[in-house]
Amino acid sequence: MSERALYLQVAEQLRGNPGQWDAYESRGHCVVLAGPGSGKTKTLTTKMARMLAEDVAEPRGIACITYNNECARELEDRLAGLGVEAGKRVFIGTVHSFSLTQIVLPYAKVARLGLPERFGVATRAERQESFIEAVAHTIEGRVNPQDYEFLVGNYRRTYLNRETPEWSETNPQLARLAEAYEEALRRRGVIDFDDMPLLAVRALRTNPWLQRALLAKFPILVVDEYQDLGSALHRMVMGLCFSAGMRLFAVGDVDQSIYGFTGARPDLLRRLSERDDVETVRLRLNYRSGNRIVAASRVALGEDRDYEAADAAAHGTVFTHPIGGNYEQQAAVLFRNIVPQALARHPLLSHRDVAVLYPAAWIGDAVAIGAQAEGITVVRTDGNALYPRASRMMQWLEQCGQWSCGGWRSGKPRFTHLIGEGRRLFAEAIRNSEQLASFHRQLVSALWDSRDARLPLCVWLERLRTGVIEVFGSRCLALRDEMETLAIFVARVSQTGDRADMSLGEFAGDGQHLNRMTLSTLHSAKGREFGLVFMFGLDIGRLPRRDATQQQRAEARRLFYVGLTRAKAEVHLLSTAGRASPFVTEIVQHLAEEE
């Protein structure tokens, strides 16, 4: 079936939903305000396939910017199902990768960005050393540099134009410290992640020809999760789409904006959707959650919304559990009683369909102990996980591991998929067919003789690391941080590390380990869905924090709403007896009134 036929076939499925069809039919700038479970990814990818086929002539393409690498990977997979391969005419990546690969790396010199001739991306160690050095040169007395890191990062992301008085006068100390930090980075010949979009915005603002160059390559800009991407992305959109002439197709939800600490501003999406030259479409039907969960989510949000379940017969259930004892004791009750009872009500579900969500990673430690005590295998996606789940390198290694543990037989994943993902990961080192052929040969060589789930992970990793990763990764400036992440992980699974016993099968999720329960912070669960969701540690002082400002309290409410709307069939709200969060208390009252 042709690429065109594939997207047309899927498009027919959008006709029954007025919002999805309006988004698909849009011709100019369009903003899609998509509630939880509303099919926004399906709508976005089908629309992208249509625009590529009907609106963008080769060799021009489409740039799609999203929040993190996992979102980008999902979009790539969905588009592949429509016959569209990322990397040919489609860029899909984070705002940082777009800024680096499409603007900073190719145009740094001609755009006069003041960067060293051969610059790289700073490792954690280089960032830390630079910041300590900047603090020592800027602030008198003995201070803890960590007390300033968040403040400086937020200041840099908030005041984008260094030429205005606002930058130097709002907080002179933070402005000086930020400049000293950047100077320390440059002396080391590196930029950090915040530099990427900031430098890109500066280049676009001061070089109008650069806007035209990007327009020539990408006449359409697609933005997913717009509410999470901050001021730098918004400034790019304003320049590229409403000055240079790119067409915008943006998807987001102000109610799911939960990353204020990284500079996310939901008001930017709201303002964009209210422009006269933008068509705004709302997706209000929830295809994920039962109607009782949708009703409870409206209470959780605390604002009037007309969301409803797409399937009126799918009821869904909300439970509340006040439990005594500390978190480890509560986790024991969760895994011995509450989870087994829920699974018994849904015999077609298993641990892979279950998620336990909590406000902070340290709470997840108690949850993990409880799961281990009951012999339940888990995968953690929080800050205390064995490795960062959002790492592109680690995601690719997981897929390689899955191939080595039986995927070579089943085709899940296909080897061609590993090659494609690896080619994007090591893009700076794989620029022609000869380099690609070399990468193909070396990956086959490293993986073919390591097809055994029982292998110690350190053995498997060493073969892949020396045979492939160091050969190609050492030539990729953008992967320096990823290489450091890998080095830390390798040390932990080495013969002298704390996870020396880890097997390839455990890492890859093979066999018995495939049926793993997810443990995640509420933040990390965004964008995902599960049959059964257990929200743990919902206590006074945890969500929201006791000292929360009005703005932080509003974001905490949205975070609670995001967690609740991850559930399909059941959502369970667990709190310490007598100490429930006010958000939970509102749900308890709602359930009482419903009865």
XYZ file of C-alpha atoms in Angstrom:
595
model
C 0.000 0.000 0.000
C 1.381 3.435 -0.928
C 2.276 6.121 1.604
C -0.618 8.221 0.323
C -3.116 5.382 0.696
C -1.972 4.654 4.249
C -2.636 8.136 5.588
C -5.918 8.403 3.663
C -7.079 5.158 5.225
C -6.282 6.400 8.735
C -7.812 9.791 7.949
C -11.182 8.111 7.415
C -11.080 7.143 11.092
C -10.911 10.838 12.003
C -14.173 11.721 10.255
C -16.330 10.620 13.177
C -14.688 13.125 15.514
C -15.466 16.740 14.477
C -12.403 18.171 16.208
C -9.979 15.668 14.719
C -11.448 16.147 11.257
C -11.283 19.950 11.506
C -7.604 19.695 12.456
C -6.958 17.348 9.543
C -8.742 19.689 7.123
C -7.047 22.893 8.350
C -5.126 24.874 5.717
C -3.421 27.753 7.510
C -1.932 28.183 10.958
C -3.720 25.767 13.301
C -3.596 25.177 17.048
C -5.148 21.980 18.406
C -6.105 22.115 22.091
C -6.166 18.422 22.961
C -7.468 17.029 26.223
C -6.128 13.790 27.778
C -6.701 10.652 25.728
C -8.168 12.666 22.866
C -6.199 10.989 20.065
C -3.948 13.982 19.499
C -0.920 11.932 18.397
C -2.959 10.063 15.809
C -4.393 13.357 14.572
C -0.982 15.043 14.473
C 0.827 12.247 12.618
C -1.978 11.750 10.090
C -1.985 15.483 9.426
C 1.804 15.466 9.013
C 1.613 12.628 6.491
C -1.028 14.552 4.544
C 0.974 17.793 4.527
C 4.056 15.943 3.285
C 2.099 14.286 0.502
C -0.096 17.215 -0.565
C 1.429 20.505 0.609
C 5.228 20.166 0.594
C 7.087 19.435 -2.625
C 10.343 17.486 -2.494
C 13.051 18.009 -1.435
C 11.516 20.371 1.127
C 10.133 18.869 4.314
C 8.561 19.389 7.716
C 10.190 20.126 11.079
C 8.438 18.661 14.117
C 9.493 19.818 17.579
C 8.354 18.013 20.705
C 9.124 17.986 24.426
C 11.503 15.055 24.943
C 13.161 12.145 23.190
C 10.451 9.679 24.182
C 7.784 11.869 22.567
C 9.943 12.146 19.453
C 10.377 8.385 19.327
C 6.629 7.793 19.564
C 5.976 10.254 16.738
C 8.614 8.557 14.594
C 7.026 5.146 15.220
C 3.540 6.424 14.395
C 4.760 8.081 11.200
C 6.634 4.919 10.207
C 3.290 3.120 10.418
C 2.020 5.594 7.812
C 5.002 4.972 5.560
C 6.818 8.187 6.511
C 10.437 7.766 7.551
C 11.928 10.434 9.799
C 15.269 11.766 8.643
C 14.533 12.008 4.941
C 12.146 14.944 4.624
C 11.069 15.055 8.264
C 12.976 16.365 11.259
C 11.563 15.091 14.560
C 13.268 16.046 17.800
C 13.351 18.242 20.862
C 13.663 22.003 20.739
C 17.267 21.502 21.880
C 18.125 19.097 19.065
C 16.370 21.301 16.490
C 18.288 24.341 17.711
C 21.617 22.504 17.719
C 21.404 20.503 14.489
C 19.403 22.882 12.297
C 20.702 26.287 13.460
C 23.698 26.357 15.822
C 25.974 23.685 14.328
C 25.526 24.600 10.649
C 25.377 28.402 11.049
C 27.328 29.297 14.225
C 30.180 30.951 12.359
C 28.263 32.890 9.696
C 25.615 33.914 12.252
C 28.382 35.369 14.444
C 27.395 33.542 17.622
C 30.823 34.003 19.190
C 31.442 30.292 19.694
C 34.838 28.586 19.537
C 35.860 27.154 16.148
C 35.286 23.559 17.293
C 32.813 23.623 20.139
C 31.099 20.708 21.849
C 28.226 20.053 24.225
C 29.243 20.236 27.878
C 29.257 17.132 30.028
C 27.838 17.222 33.548
C 31.336 17.611 34.952
C 32.111 20.546 32.663
C 28.855 22.269 33.552
C 29.506 21.813 37.243
C 33.114 23.036 37.062
C 32.068 26.079 35.015
C 29.322 27.013 37.436
C 31.541 26.679 40.514
C 34.118 28.865 38.795
C 31.479 31.489 37.901
C 30.151 31.622 41.458
C 33.664 32.075 42.846
C 34.306 35.022 40.511
C 30.903 36.664 40.947
C 29.634 36.211 44.515
C 31.562 37.221 47.589
C 31.793 34.985 50.629
C 31.331 31.251 51.034
C 28.143 30.096 49.319
C 26.789 26.830 47.987
C 26.765 26.966 44.163
C 23.767 24.614 44.081
C 21.672 27.344 45.702
C 22.068 29.395 42.510
C 21.838 26.800 39.732
C 18.054 26.753 39.404
C 17.819 30.541 39.723
C 20.388 31.148 37.000
C 18.829 28.585 34.665
C 15.395 30.099 35.108
C 16.776 33.627 34.570
C 18.484 32.622 31.324
C 15.286 31.005 30.012
C 13.107 33.962 31.028
C 15.054 36.962 29.680
C 16.084 35.977 26.185
C 17.303 39.289 24.763
C 20.568 40.298 26.440
C 20.499 43.696 24.728
C 17.495 44.972 26.705
C 17.693 46.643 30.146
C 15.398 43.888 31.432
C 18.275 41.390 31.286
C 20.763 43.405 33.317
C 18.390 45.271 35.634
C 15.791 42.714 36.778
C 18.397 40.895 38.876
C 21.926 42.212 38.251
C 23.562 39.492 40.354
C 21.910 36.638 38.415
C 22.681 38.349 35.100
C 26.391 38.650 36.006
C 26.484 35.075 37.274
C 24.836 33.753 34.092
C 27.316 35.643 31.913
C 30.268 34.422 33.994
C 29.005 30.848 33.733
C 28.665 31.069 29.943
C 32.149 32.584 29.679
C 33.523 29.668 31.729
C 31.820 27.223 29.376
C 33.277 28.967 26.327
C 36.783 28.801 27.765
C 36.285 25.054 27.828
C 35.049 25.149 24.236
C 31.493 23.990 25.053
C 27.857 25.050 25.261
C 25.193 23.629 27.583
C 21.614 22.549 26.865
C 20.057 25.899 27.741
C 22.516 27.530 25.335
C 21.071 25.630 22.390
C 17.647 27.315 22.077
C 19.001 30.617 23.436
C 21.702 30.772 20.766
C 19.198 29.700 18.117
C 16.802 32.497 19.063
C 19.666 35.009 19.010
C 20.798 33.791 15.584
C 17.288 34.032 14.147
C 16.697 37.501 15.617
C 19.918 39.020 14.299
C 20.082 37.226 10.945
C 16.868 37.506 8.919
C 18.489 35.487 6.107
C 18.635 32.526 8.480
C 14.859 32.580 8.852
C 14.567 32.444 5.058
C 17.055 29.562 4.912
C 14.976 27.517 7.356
C 11.788 28.406 5.486
C 13.341 27.103 2.273
C 14.035 23.768 3.983
C 10.926 23.500 6.175
C 7.855 25.383 4.913
C 5.824 23.812 7.754
C 6.632 23.753 11.470
C 4.819 21.253 13.694
C 5.005 21.619 17.473
C 3.794 18.938 19.890
C 3.215 19.599 23.610
C 3.461 23.348 22.967
C 2.618 24.230 26.565
C 5.830 22.570 27.821
C 8.394 24.152 25.509
C 8.921 27.605 27.017
C 9.745 31.117 25.887
C 12.614 30.293 23.513
C 10.463 27.988 21.396
C 7.629 30.523 21.424
C 10.015 33.236 20.227
C 11.143 30.949 17.394
C 7.537 30.286 16.398
C 6.720 33.979 16.362
C 9.668 34.721 14.092
C 9.561 31.708 11.788
C 5.785 31.429 11.401
C 4.407 34.934 11.771
C 7.323 36.852 10.233
C 9.240 34.530 7.903
C 6.154 32.692 6.648
C 6.355 29.101 7.882
C 2.995 27.430 8.351
C 2.324 26.341 11.951
C 0.511 23.260 13.179
C 0.688 23.121 16.976
C -0.816 20.716 19.501
C -0.993 21.194 23.254
C -3.081 21.466 26.402
C -2.739 24.271 28.938
C -4.308 21.968 31.540
C -1.352 19.581 31.246
C 1.386 22.178 31.700
C 3.441 20.750 34.598
C 7.016 21.840 33.895
C 7.075 25.382 35.257
C 10.437 24.674 36.893
C 11.990 24.291 33.416
C 10.442 27.484 32.073
C 7.178 26.102 30.646
C 4.478 28.768 30.276
C 0.918 27.638 29.499
C -0.110 31.246 28.852
C 1.948 31.211 25.646
C -0.214 28.465 24.146
C -3.357 30.238 25.302
C -2.233 33.476 23.656
C -1.294 31.674 20.459
C -4.704 30.003 20.264
C -6.448 33.375 20.599
C -4.743 34.971 17.585
C -7.062 36.039 14.760
C -4.785 34.491 12.141
C -4.813 31.047 13.801
C -7.540 28.430 13.493
C -8.130 26.854 16.907
C -9.571 23.352 17.210
C -10.536 21.559 20.441
C -10.414 17.795 20.974
C -12.818 17.047 23.809
C -13.568 13.309 23.562
C -11.451 11.059 25.809
C -10.777 7.665 24.217
C -8.643 6.469 27.138
C -10.566 6.775 30.385
C -13.965 5.562 31.541
C -16.616 8.237 32.146
C -16.347 8.167 35.946
C -12.609 8.822 35.697
C -13.296 11.660 33.242
C -15.870 13.131 35.645
C -13.406 12.912 38.533
C -10.719 14.548 36.380
C -12.949 17.577 35.858
C -13.171 17.905 39.650
C -9.406 17.420 39.943
C -8.745 20.211 37.473
C -10.940 22.616 39.407
C -12.085 24.342 36.219
C -15.108 23.862 34.002
C -14.339 21.701 30.960
C -16.730 19.814 28.689
C -14.567 16.711 28.309
C -16.407 13.415 28.137
C -15.597 9.762 27.542
C -15.853 8.702 23.909
C -17.335 5.370 25.010
C -20.297 6.017 27.297
C -20.381 2.326 28.245
C -16.815 2.434 29.632
C -17.479 3.461 33.208
C -14.086 3.404 34.864
C -13.731 3.504 38.633
C -12.090 5.819 41.150
C -11.009 4.481 44.563
C -9.565 6.314 47.570
C -7.411 4.570 50.188
C -6.415 6.314 53.442
C -3.707 4.026 54.879
C -1.854 4.178 58.205
C 1.885 3.831 58.744
C 4.925 5.119 56.893
C 5.377 4.851 53.132
C 7.062 1.443 53.262
C 4.156 0.079 55.312
C 1.664 1.662 52.915
C 3.525 0.136 49.964
C 3.211 -3.282 51.598
C -0.591 -2.838 51.761
C -0.620 -1.656 48.156
C 1.198 -4.698 46.757
C -0.266 -7.353 49.058
C -3.894 -6.288 48.907
C -4.908 -3.402 46.669
C -3.060 -4.307 43.442
C -4.008 -8.039 43.527
C -7.666 -7.142 44.106
C -7.654 -4.717 41.181
C -6.011 -7.264 38.873
C -8.583 -9.861 39.945
C -11.325 -7.501 38.728
C -9.541 -7.249 35.374
C -8.235 -10.742 34.508
C -7.023 -9.629 31.068
C -4.598 -7.145 32.631
C -1.180 -7.907 34.128
C 1.654 -6.049 35.809
C 2.679 -4.420 32.521
C -0.676 -2.606 32.586
C -0.111 -1.185 36.085
C 1.589 2.058 37.111
C 2.313 3.421 40.565
C 2.768 7.199 40.411
C 4.073 9.481 43.177
C 4.968 13.172 43.666
C 8.736 12.699 44.192
C 11.413 10.138 43.329
C 12.379 9.522 46.963
C 8.851 8.263 47.647
C 9.440 5.786 44.832
C 12.249 4.222 46.883
C 9.686 3.016 49.443
C 7.408 1.804 46.650
C 10.274 -0.127 45.031
C 11.097 -1.815 48.349
C 7.462 -2.877 48.704
C 7.383 -4.312 45.193
C 10.631 -6.195 45.725
C 9.304 -7.715 48.956
C 6.388 -9.192 46.998
C 8.597 -10.435 44.169
C 7.174 -7.948 41.659
C 9.516 -6.882 38.866
C 9.374 -3.161 38.160
C 10.812 -0.571 35.817
C 11.418 2.875 37.299
C 11.181 6.026 35.206
C 11.996 8.586 37.882
C 15.154 10.409 38.896
C 16.309 7.462 41.035
C 16.084 4.987 38.163
C 19.163 2.968 37.224
C 19.580 5.197 34.171
C 17.659 8.135 32.651
C 14.748 6.723 30.677
C 14.725 9.756 28.382
C 18.308 9.179 27.217
C 18.423 8.546 23.458
C 21.507 6.373 23.888
C 19.894 4.209 26.568
C 16.674 3.860 24.591
C 18.644 2.622 21.590
C 20.638 0.212 23.777
C 17.389 -1.191 25.209
C 16.203 -1.877 21.675
C 19.512 -3.534 20.784
C 19.135 -5.642 23.923
C 15.622 -6.670 22.931
C 16.911 -7.738 19.510
C 19.641 -9.822 21.179
C 17.063 -11.469 23.453
C 14.874 -12.898 20.702
C 13.975 -9.930 18.559
C 16.278 -11.311 15.866
C 13.753 -14.167 15.529
C 10.470 -12.298 15.996
C 11.385 -9.090 14.195
C 10.487 -7.022 17.280
C 12.407 -4.830 16.880
C 13.571 -5.271 13.297
C 17.288 -4.907 12.689
C 16.553 -2.216 10.117
C 14.902 -0.266 12.950
C 18.105 -0.506 15.017
C 20.075 0.763 12.042
C 17.663 3.658 11.500
C 17.645 4.653 15.174
C 21.420 4.329 15.357
C 21.865 6.401 12.235
C 19.879 9.246 13.822
C 21.714 8.854 17.135
C 25.171 8.970 15.507
C 24.121 11.357 12.734
C 27.293 13.437 12.943
C 29.424 10.342 12.250
C 27.186 8.704 9.630
C 26.955 11.161 6.756
C 27.208 8.952 3.670
C 26.462 5.444 2.399
C 29.992 4.204 3.116
C 29.811 5.255 6.771
C 26.333 3.748 7.041
C 27.567 0.441 5.614
C 30.413 0.450 8.137
C 27.967 1.106 10.971
C 25.751 -1.744 9.713
C 28.664 -4.223 9.606
C 29.976 -3.310 13.038
C 26.552 -3.467 14.671
C 25.905 -6.908 13.182
C 29.306 -8.081 14.384
C 28.723 -6.789 17.923
C 25.194 -8.170 18.338
C 25.196 -11.464 16.426
C 27.443 -13.347 18.827
C 25.697 -11.855 21.881
C 22.204 -13.276 21.381
C 21.738 -14.695 24.869
C 19.489 -13.167 27.543
C 21.584 -14.899 30.233
C 24.731 -12.954 29.352
C 26.039 -10.632 32.062
C 25.031 -7.170 30.936
C 28.574 -5.867 31.399
C 29.878 -8.403 28.855
C 27.228 -7.532 26.259
C 27.700 -3.798 26.798
C 31.481 -3.996 26.454
C 31.189 -5.683 23.051
C 28.748 -3.066 21.804
C 30.617 -0.193 23.373
C 34.057 -0.994 21.940
C 32.781 -2.288 18.592
C 30.226 0.418 17.791
C 29.504 3.162 20.308
C 33.023 4.489 20.873
C 33.849 4.207 17.161
C 30.933 6.420 16.099
C 29.973 8.263 19.293
C 33.437 9.761 19.763
C 32.861 11.752 16.555
C 29.528 13.217 17.671
C 29.735 16.526 19.556
C 26.046 16.403 20.500
C 26.486 13.018 22.223
C 29.073 13.980 24.832
C 26.473 14.090 27.592
C 24.933 10.805 26.395
C 28.370 9.174 26.399
C 28.846 10.301 29.991
C 25.457 8.827 30.940
C 26.529 5.536 29.374
C 29.873 5.575 31.205
C 28.093 5.994 34.560
C 25.746 3.107 33.717
C 28.627 0.874 32.567
C 30.389 1.506 35.882
C 27.297 0.452 37.838
C 26.882 -2.857 35.969
C 30.611 -3.658 35.861
C 32.076 -6.439 37.987
C 32.834 -3.922 40.754
C 29.544 -1.981 40.453
C 26.423 -2.164 42.596
C 24.468 -3.892 39.770
C 27.125 -6.357 38.636
C 24.506 -9.130 38.748
C 22.338 -7.547 36.045
C 21.734 -9.738 33.008
C 21.062 -8.711 29.445
C 17.545 -10.136 29.752
C 16.753 -7.980 32.770
C 17.999 -4.859 30.991
C 16.087 -5.620 27.801
C 12.840 -6.713 29.455
C 13.108 -10.269 28.163
C 10.986 -13.242 29.213
C 9.771 -13.053 32.796
C 11.069 -9.495 33.043
C 8.804 -8.340 30.239
C 5.815 -8.251 32.612
C 7.124 -5.320 34.624
C 5.125 -2.841 36.642
C 5.925 0.848 36.072
C 7.016 3.058 38.967
C 7.118 6.714 38.025
C 6.882 10.227 39.311
C 3.754 12.058 38.209
C 5.897 14.267 35.989
C 7.513 11.340 34.181
C 4.160 9.647 33.568
C 2.895 12.443 31.345
C 1.957 11.249 27.870
C 1.566 7.623 28.955
C -1.467 5.461 29.724
C -2.133 2.365 31.836
C -5.065 0.118 32.565
C -4.692 0.566 36.340
C -3.124 3.603 37.998
C -2.222 3.874 41.687
C -1.348 7.412 42.799
C 0.762 7.028 45.943
C 1.838 9.500 48.642
C -0.942 12.047 48.015
C -0.506 13.788 51.350
C -0.710 17.293 52.731
C 2.642 18.938 52.087
C 3.476 16.628 49.197
C 0.921 17.739 46.594
C 0.910 20.693 46.744
C 3.942 21.547 48.869
C 3.229 23.444 52.082
C 5.140 26.529 50.949
C 3.689 26.542 47.411
C 2.894 29.889 45.815
C -0.437 30.383 44.089
C 1.206 29.618 40.745
C 2.899 26.481 42.102
C -0.359 25.336 43.664
C -2.106 25.692 40.307
C 0.623 23.636 38.652
C 0.365 20.986 41.404
C -3.354 20.730 40.665
C -2.570 20.207 36.982
C -0.024 17.543 37.975
C -2.702 15.739 39.997
C -5.014 15.980 36.980
C -2.334 14.545 34.672
C -1.790 11.570 36.983
C -5.481 10.819 37.282
C -6.029 10.921 33.522
C -3.338 8.284 32.816
C -5.872 5.596 33.836
C -8.116 3.602 31.540
C -10.130 1.328 33.854
C -9.279 2.203 37.458
C -7.455 4.933 39.342
C -6.602 4.569 43.039
C -5.718 7.565 45.236
C -3.561 6.518 48.197
C -2.809 8.863 51.089
C -1.700 8.658 54.706
C -4.742 8.312 56.977
C -5.766 11.733 58.280
C -3.266 13.559 56.059
C -4.834 13.439 52.600
C -4.021 16.161 50.075
C -6.847 18.700 49.614
C -7.039 17.476 46.008
C -7.899 13.990 47.273
C -10.437 15.429 49.711
C -12.239 17.097 46.796
C -12.424 13.767 44.963
C -13.752 12.032 48.094
C -16.516 14.642 48.305
C -17.276 14.248 44.599
C -17.570 10.460 44.948
C -19.896 10.848 47.936
C -22.142 13.197 45.966
C -22.074 10.854 42.974
C -23.383 8.007 45.107
